[in-house]
Structure formats: C-alpha cells, structure tokens
mmCIF file of N, CA and C in Angstrom:
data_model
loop_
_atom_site.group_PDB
_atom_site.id
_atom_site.type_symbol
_atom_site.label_atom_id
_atom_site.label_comp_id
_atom_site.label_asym_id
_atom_site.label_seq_id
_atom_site.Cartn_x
_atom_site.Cartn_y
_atom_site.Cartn_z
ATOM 1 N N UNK B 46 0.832 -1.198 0.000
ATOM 2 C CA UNK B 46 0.000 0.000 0.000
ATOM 3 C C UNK B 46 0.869 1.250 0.000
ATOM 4 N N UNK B 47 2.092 1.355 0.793
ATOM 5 C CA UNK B 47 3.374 2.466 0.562
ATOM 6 C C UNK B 47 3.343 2.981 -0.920
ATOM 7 N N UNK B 48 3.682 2.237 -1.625
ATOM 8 C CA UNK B 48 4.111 2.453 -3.020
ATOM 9 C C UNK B 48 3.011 3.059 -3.876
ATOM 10 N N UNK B 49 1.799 2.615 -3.619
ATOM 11 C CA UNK B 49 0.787 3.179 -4.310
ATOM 12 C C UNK B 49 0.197 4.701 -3.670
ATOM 13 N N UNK B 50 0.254 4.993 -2.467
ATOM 14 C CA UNK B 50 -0.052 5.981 -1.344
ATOM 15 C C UNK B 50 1.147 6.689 -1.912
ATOM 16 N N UNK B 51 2.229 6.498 -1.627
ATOM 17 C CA UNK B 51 3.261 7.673 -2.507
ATOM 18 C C UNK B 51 3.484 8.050 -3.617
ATOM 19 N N UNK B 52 3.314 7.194 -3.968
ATOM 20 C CA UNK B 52 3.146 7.409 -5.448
ATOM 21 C C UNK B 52 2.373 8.906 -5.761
ATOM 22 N N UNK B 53 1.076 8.497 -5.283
ATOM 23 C CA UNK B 53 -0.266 9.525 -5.373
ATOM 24 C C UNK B 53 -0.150 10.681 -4.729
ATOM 25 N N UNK B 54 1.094 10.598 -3.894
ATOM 26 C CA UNK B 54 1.174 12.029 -3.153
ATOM 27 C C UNK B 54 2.358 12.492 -3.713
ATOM 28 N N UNK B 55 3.563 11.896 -4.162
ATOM 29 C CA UNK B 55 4.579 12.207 -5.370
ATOM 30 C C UNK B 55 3.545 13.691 -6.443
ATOM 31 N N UNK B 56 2.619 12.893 -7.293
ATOM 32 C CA UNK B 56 1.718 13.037 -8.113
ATOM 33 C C UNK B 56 1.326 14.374 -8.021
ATOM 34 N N UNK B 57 0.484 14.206 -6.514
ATOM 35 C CA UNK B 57 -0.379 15.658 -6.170
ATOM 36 C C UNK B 57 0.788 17.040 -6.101
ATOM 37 N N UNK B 58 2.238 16.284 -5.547
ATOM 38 C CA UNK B 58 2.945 17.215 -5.094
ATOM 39 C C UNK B 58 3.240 18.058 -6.259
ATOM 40 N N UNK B 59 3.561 17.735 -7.677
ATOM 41 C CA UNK B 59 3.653 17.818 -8.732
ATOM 42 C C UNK B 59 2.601 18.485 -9.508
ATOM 43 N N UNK B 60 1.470 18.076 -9.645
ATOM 44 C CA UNK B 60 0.657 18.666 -9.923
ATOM 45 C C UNK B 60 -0.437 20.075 -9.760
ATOM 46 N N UNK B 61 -0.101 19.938 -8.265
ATOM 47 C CA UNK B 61 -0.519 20.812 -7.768
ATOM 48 C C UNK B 61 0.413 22.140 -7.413
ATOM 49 N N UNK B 62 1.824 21.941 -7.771
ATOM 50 C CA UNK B 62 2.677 23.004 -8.024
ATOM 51 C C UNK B 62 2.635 23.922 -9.240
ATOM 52 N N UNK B 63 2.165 22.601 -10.059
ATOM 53 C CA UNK B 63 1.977 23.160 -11.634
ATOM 54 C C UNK B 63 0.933 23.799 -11.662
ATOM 55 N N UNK B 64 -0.296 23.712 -10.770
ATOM 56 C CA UNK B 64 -1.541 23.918 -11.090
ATOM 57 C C UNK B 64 -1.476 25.589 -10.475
ATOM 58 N N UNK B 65 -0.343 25.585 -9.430
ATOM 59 C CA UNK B 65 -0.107 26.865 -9.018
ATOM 60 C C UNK B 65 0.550 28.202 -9.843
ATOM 61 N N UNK B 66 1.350 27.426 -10.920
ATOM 62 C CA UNK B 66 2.436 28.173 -11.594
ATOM 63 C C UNK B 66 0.815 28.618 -12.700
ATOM 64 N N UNK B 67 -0.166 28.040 -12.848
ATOM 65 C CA UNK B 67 -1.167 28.239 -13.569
ATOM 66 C C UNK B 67 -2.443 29.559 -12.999
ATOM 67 N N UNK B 68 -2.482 29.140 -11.960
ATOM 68 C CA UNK B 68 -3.409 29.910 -11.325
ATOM 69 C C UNK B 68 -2.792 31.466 -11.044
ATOM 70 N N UNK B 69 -1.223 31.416 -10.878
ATOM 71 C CA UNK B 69 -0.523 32.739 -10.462
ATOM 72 C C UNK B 69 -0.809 33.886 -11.658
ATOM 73 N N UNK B 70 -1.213 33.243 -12.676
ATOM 74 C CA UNK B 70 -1.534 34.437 -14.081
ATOM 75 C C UNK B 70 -3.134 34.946 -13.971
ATOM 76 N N UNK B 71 -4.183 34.238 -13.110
ATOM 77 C CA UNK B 71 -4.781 34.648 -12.824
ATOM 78 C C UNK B 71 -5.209 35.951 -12.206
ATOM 79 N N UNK B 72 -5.499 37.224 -13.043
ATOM 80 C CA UNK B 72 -5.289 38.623 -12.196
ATOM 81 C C UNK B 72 -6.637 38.556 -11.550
ATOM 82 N N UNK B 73 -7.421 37.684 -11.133
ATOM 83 C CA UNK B 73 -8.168 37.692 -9.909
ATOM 84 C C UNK B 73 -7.970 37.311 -8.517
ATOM 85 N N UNK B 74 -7.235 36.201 -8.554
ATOM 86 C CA UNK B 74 -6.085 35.728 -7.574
ATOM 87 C C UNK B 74 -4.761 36.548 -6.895
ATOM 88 N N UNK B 75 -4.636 36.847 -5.552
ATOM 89 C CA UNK B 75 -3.601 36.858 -5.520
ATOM 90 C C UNK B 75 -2.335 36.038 -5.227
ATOM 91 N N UNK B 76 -1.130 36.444 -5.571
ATOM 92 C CA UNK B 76 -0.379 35.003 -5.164
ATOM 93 C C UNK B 76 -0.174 34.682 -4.217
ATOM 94 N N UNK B 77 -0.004 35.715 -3.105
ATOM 95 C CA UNK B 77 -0.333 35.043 -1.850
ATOM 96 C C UNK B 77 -1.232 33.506 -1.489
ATOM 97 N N UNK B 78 -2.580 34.246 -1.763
ATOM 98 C CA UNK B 78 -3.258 33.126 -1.841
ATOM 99 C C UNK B 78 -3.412 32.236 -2.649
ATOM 100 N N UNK B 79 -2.683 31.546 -3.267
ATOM 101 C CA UNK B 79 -2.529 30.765 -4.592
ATOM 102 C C UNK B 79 -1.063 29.630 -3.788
ATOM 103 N N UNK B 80 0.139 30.966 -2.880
ATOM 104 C CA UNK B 80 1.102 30.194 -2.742
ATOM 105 C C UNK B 80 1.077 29.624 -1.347
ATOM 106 N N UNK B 81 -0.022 29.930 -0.708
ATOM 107 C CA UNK B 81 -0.391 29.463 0.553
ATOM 108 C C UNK B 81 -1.267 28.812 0.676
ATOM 109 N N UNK B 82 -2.451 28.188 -0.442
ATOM 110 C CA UNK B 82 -3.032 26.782 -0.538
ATOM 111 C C UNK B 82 -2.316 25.808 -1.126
ATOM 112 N N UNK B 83 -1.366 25.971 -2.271
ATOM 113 C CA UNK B 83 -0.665 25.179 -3.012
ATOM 114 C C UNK B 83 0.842 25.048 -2.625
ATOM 115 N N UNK B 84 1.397 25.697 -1.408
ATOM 116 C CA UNK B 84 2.341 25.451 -0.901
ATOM 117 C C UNK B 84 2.242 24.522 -0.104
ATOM 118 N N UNK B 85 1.003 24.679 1.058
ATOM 119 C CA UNK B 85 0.710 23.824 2.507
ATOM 120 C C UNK B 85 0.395 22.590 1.885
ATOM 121 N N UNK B 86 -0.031 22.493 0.778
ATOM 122 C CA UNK B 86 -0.539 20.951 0.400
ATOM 123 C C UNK B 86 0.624 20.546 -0.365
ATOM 124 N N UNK B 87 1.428 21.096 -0.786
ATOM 125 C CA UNK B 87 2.539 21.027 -1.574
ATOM 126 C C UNK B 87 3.654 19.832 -0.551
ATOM 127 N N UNK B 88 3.988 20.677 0.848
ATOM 128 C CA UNK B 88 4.396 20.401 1.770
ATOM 129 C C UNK B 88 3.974 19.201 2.714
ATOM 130 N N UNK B 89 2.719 18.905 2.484
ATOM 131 C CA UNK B 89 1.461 18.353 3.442
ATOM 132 C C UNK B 89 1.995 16.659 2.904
ATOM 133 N N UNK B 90 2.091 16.544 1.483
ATOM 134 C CA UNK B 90 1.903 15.879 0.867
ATOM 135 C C UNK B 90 3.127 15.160 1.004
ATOM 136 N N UNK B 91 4.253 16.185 0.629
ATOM 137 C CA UNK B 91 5.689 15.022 0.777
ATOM 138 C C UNK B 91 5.851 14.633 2.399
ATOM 139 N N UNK B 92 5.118 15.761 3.446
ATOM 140 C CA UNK B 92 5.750 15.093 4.548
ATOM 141 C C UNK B 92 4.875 13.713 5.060
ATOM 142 N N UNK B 93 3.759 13.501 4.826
ATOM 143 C CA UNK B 93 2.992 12.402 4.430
ATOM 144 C C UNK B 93 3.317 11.127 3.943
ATOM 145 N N UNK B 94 4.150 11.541 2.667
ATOM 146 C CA UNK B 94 5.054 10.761 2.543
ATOM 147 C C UNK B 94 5.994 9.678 2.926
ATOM 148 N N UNK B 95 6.610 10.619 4.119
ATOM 149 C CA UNK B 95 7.546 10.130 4.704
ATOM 150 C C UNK B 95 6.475 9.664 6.264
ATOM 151 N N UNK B 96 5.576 9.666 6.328
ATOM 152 C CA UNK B 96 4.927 9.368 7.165
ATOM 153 C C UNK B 96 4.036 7.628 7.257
ATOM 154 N N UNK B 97 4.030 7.413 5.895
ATOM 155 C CA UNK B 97 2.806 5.933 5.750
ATOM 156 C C UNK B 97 2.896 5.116 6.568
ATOM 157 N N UNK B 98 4.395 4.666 6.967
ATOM 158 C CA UNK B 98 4.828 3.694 8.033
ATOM 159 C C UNK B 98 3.849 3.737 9.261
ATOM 160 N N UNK B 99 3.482 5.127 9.619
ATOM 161 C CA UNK B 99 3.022 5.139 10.989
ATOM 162 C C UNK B 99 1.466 5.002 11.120
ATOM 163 N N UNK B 100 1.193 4.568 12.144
ATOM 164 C CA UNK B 100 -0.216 4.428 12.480
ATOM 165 C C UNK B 100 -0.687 5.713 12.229
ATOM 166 N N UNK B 101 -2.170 5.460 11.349
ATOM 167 C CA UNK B 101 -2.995 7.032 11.113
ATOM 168 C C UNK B 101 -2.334 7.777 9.739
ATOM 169 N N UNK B 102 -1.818 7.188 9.281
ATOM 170 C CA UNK B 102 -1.201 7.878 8.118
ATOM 171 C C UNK B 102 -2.240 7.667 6.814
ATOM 172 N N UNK B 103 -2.911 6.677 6.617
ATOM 173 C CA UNK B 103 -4.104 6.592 5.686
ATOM 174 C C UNK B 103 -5.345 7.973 6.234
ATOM 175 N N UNK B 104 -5.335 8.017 7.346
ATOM 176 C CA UNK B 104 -6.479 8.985 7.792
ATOM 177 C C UNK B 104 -5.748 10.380 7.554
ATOM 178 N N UNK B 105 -4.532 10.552 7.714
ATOM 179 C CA UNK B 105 -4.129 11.610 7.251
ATOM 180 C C UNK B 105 -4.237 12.232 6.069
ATOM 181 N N UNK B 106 -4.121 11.362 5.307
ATOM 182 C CA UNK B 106 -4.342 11.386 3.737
ATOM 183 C C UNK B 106 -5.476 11.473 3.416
ATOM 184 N N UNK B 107 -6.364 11.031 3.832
ATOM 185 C CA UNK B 107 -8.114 11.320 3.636
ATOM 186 C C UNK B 107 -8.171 13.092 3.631
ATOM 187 N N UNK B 108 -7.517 13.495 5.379
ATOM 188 C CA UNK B 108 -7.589 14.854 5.750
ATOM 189 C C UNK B 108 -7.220 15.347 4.854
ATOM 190 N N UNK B 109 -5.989 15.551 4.197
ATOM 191 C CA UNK B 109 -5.141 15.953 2.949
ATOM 192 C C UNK B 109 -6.406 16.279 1.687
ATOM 193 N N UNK B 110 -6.745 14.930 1.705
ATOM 194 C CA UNK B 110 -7.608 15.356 0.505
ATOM 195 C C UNK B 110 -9.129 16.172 0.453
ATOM 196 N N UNK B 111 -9.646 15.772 1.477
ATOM 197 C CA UNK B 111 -10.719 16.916 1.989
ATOM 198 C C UNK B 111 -10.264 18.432 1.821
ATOM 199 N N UNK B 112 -8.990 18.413 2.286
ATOM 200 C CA UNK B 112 -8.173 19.785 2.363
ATOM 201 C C UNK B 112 -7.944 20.572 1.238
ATOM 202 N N UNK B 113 -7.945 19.493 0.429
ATOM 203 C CA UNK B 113 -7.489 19.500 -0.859
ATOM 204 C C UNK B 113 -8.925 20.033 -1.893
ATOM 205 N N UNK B 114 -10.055 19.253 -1.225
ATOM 206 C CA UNK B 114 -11.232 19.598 -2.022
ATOM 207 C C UNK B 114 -11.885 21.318 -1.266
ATOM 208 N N UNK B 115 -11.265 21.372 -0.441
ATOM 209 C CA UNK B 115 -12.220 22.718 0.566
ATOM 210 C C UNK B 115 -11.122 23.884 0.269
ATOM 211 N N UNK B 116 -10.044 23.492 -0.372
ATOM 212 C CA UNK B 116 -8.793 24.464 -0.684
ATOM 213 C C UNK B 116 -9.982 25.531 -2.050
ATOM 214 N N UNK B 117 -11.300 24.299 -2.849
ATOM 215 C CA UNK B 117 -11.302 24.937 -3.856
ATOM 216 C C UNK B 117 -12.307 26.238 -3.625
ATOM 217 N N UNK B 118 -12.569 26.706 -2.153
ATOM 218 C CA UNK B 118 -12.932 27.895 -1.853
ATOM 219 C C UNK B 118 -11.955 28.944 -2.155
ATOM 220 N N UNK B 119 -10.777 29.018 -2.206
ATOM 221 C CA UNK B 119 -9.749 29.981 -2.268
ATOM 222 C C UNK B 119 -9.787 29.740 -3.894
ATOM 223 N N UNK B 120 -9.445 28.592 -3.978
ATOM 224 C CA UNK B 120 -8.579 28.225 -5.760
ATOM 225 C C UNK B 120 -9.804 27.296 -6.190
ATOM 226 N N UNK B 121 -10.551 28.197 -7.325
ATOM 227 C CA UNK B 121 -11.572 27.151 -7.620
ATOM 228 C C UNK B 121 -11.134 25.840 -8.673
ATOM 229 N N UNK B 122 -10.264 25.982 -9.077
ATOM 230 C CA UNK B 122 -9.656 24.746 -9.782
ATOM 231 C C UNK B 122 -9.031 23.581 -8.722
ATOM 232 N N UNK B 123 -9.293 24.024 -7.178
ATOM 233 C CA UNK B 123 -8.917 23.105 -6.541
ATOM 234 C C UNK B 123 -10.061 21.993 -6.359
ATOM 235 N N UNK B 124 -11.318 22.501 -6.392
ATOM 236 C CA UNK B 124 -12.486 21.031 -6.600
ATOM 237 C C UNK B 124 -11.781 20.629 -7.703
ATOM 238 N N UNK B 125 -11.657 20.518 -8.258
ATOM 239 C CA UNK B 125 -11.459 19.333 -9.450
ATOM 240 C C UNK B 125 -10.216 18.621 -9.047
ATOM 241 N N UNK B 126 -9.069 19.166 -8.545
ATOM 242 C CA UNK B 126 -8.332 18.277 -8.171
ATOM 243 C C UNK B 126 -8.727 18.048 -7.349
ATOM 244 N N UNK B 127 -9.221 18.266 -6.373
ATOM 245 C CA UNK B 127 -9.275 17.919 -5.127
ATOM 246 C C UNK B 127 -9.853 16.701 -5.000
ATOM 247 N N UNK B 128 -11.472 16.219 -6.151
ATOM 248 C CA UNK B 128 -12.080 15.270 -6.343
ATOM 249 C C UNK B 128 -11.074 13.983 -7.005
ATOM 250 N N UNK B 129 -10.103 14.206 -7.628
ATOM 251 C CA UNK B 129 -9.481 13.597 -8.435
ATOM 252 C C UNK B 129 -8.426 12.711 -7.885
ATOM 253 N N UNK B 130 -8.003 13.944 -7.164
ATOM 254 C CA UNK B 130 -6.756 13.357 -6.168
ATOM 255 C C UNK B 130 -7.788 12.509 -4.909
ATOM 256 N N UNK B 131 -9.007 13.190 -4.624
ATOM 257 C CA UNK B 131 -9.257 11.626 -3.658
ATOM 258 C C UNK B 131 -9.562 10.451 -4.036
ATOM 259 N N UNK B 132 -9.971 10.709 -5.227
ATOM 260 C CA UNK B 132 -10.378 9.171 -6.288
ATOM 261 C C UNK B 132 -9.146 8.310 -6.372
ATOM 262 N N UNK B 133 -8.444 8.893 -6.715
ATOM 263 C CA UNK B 133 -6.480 8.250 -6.653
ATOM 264 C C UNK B 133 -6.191 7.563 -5.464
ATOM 265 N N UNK B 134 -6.546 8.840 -4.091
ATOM 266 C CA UNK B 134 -5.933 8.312 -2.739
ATOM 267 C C UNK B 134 -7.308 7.033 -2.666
ATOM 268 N N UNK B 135 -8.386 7.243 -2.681
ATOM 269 C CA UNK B 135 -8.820 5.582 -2.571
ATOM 270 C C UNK B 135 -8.923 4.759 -3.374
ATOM 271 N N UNK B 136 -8.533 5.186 -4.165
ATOM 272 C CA UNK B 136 -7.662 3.516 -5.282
ATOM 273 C C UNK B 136 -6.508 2.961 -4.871
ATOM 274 N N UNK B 137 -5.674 4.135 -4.447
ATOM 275 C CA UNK B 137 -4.367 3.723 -4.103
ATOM 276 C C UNK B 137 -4.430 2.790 -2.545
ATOM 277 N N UNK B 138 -5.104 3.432 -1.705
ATOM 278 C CA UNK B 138 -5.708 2.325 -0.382
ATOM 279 C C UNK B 138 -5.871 1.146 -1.072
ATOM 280 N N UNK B 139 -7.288 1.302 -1.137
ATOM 281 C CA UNK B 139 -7.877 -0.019 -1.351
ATOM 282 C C UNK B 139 -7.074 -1.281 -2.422
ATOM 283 N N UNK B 140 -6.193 -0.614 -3.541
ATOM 284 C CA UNK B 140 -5.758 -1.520 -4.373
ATOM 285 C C UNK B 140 -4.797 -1.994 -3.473
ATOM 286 N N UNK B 141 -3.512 -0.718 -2.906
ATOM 287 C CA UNK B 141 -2.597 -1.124 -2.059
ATOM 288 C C UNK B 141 -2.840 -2.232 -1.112
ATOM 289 N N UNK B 142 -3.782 -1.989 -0.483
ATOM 290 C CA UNK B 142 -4.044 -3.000 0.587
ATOM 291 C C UNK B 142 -4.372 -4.953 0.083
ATOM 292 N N UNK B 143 -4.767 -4.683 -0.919
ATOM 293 C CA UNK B 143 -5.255 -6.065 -1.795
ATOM 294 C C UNK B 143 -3.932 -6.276 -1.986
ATOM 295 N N UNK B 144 -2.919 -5.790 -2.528
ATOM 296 C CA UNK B 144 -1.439 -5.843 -3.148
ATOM 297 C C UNK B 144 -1.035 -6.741 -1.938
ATOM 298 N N UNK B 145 -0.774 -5.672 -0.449
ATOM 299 C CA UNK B 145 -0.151 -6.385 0.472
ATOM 300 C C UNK B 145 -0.525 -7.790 0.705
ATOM 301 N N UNK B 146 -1.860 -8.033 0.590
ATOM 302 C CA UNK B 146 -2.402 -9.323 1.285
ATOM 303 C C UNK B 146 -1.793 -10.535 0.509
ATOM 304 N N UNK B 147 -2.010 -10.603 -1.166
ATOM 305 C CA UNK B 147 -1.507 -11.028 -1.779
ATOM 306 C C UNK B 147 0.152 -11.258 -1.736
ATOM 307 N N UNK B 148 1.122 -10.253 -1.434
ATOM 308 C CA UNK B 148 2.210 -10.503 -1.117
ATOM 309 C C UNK B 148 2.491 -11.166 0.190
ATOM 310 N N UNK B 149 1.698 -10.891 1.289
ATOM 311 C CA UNK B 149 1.950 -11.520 2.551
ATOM 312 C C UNK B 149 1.214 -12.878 2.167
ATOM 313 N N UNK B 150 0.530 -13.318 2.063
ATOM 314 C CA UNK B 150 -0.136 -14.806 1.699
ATOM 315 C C UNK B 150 0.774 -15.448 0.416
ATOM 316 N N UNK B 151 1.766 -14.571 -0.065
ATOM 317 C CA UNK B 151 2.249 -15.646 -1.019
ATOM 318 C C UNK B 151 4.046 -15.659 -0.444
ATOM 319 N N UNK B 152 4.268 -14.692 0.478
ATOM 320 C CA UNK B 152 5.149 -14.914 1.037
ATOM 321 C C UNK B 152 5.778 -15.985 2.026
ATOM 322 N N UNK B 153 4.135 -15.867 2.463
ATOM 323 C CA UNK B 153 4.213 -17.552 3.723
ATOM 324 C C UNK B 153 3.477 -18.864 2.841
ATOM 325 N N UNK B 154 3.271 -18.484 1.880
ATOM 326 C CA UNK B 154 3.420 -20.155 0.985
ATOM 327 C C UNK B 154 4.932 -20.591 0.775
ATOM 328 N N UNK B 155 5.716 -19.018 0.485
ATOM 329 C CA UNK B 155 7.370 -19.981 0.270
ATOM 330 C C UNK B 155 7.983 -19.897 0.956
ATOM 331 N N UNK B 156 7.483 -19.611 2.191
ATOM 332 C CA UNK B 156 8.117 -20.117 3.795
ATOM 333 C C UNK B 156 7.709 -21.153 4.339
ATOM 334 N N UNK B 157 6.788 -22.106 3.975
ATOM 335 C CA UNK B 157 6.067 -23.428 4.024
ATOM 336 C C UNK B 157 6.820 -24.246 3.179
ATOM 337 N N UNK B 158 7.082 -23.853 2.101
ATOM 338 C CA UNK B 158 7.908 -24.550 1.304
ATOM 339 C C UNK B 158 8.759 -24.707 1.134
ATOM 340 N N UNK B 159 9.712 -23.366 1.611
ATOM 341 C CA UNK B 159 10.936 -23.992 2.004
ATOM 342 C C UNK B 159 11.261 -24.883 2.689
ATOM 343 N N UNK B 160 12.463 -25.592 2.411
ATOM 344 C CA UNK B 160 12.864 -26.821 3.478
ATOM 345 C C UNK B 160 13.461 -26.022 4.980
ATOM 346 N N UNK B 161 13.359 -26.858 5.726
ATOM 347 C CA UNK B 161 13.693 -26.441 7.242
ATOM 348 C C UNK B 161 15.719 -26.581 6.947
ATOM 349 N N UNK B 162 16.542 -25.608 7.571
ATOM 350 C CA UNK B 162 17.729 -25.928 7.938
ATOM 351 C C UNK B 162 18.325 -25.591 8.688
#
C-alpha cells in the first residue's frame, strides 16, 4: 500500500505546483493566496510521505484530501483536483491494501515450502 499511497502524493505534489504556476496568471487571484493553498498541500503531501509507516497515516491522507477539495474555496480549480486526487488516494488504499495481502499470503506459501535448515 506504501508504493501506491506515494506514489499519489509524489503526483499531487507535482501537480498541484503546476496547477499553481497556472493559477498565479490569474489577475483575480492573488499570489499570496494561490502560494499558501498550493504550498501547505505542496508540503502536506511530501511530509505524508515520509509518514505511511506510521499508524494514522491513511487517515491523514483522507484529511489531505478533503483539504485538498475545501482548498477549492480559495482556488476554484482546486475542486477538481481535489475530487481527483481523492479518487487516486482511494484507489491507491484499497488496491494497495489487496497488493499487500496477496504478497503476505504468497510470502508464507514460500516459507512453508521452504525446506527447514
């Protein structure tokens, strides 16, 4: 589930920088506010990252993305990512998690099978 969960926050981190370098030409926007929704999630995201290991780190990522969808009060192009990127973060769960099971259940078939020494 790591690999797919980072992956998706790799992704957002990326995207949502770009989506900033986009919105900054906006002369309705200021950049302030453009570099202080798309910075904090910018930030939110890699330190998250480095976080999956720990208990609560899937719920974090939920928060992230809520954050992500309520960001699109400031930045209205943030609903759309915001919806997008949570569609990702629960694919990336739910597939991740099927991934692990499959690797842990086929891991202890060839620990059964190995010979004892």
């Amino acid at each position: 589930m790591r690999t797919l969960c980072a992956s998706t926050l790799i992704g957002e981190f990326f995207v949502i920088g770009f989506a900033g370098l986009v919105a900054m030409k906006d002369p309705d926007l200021s950049q302030m506010a453009v570099w202080t929704v798309c910075g904090a999630a910018m930030v939110l995201s890699v330190l998250l990252c480095g976080m999956l290991k720990r208990r609560g780190a899937v719920e974090l990522g939920w928060a992230l993305q809520i954050g992500l969808i309520l960001s699109g009060f400031v930045l209205p192009t943030m609903f759309f990512l915001g919806v997008v990127f949570a569609g990702l973060w629960w694919c990336a769960v739910h597939f991740g998690r099927k991934t692990d099971k499959i690797r842990a259940d086929w891991e202890a078939a060839q620990e059964e099978a190995a010979p004892a020494a």
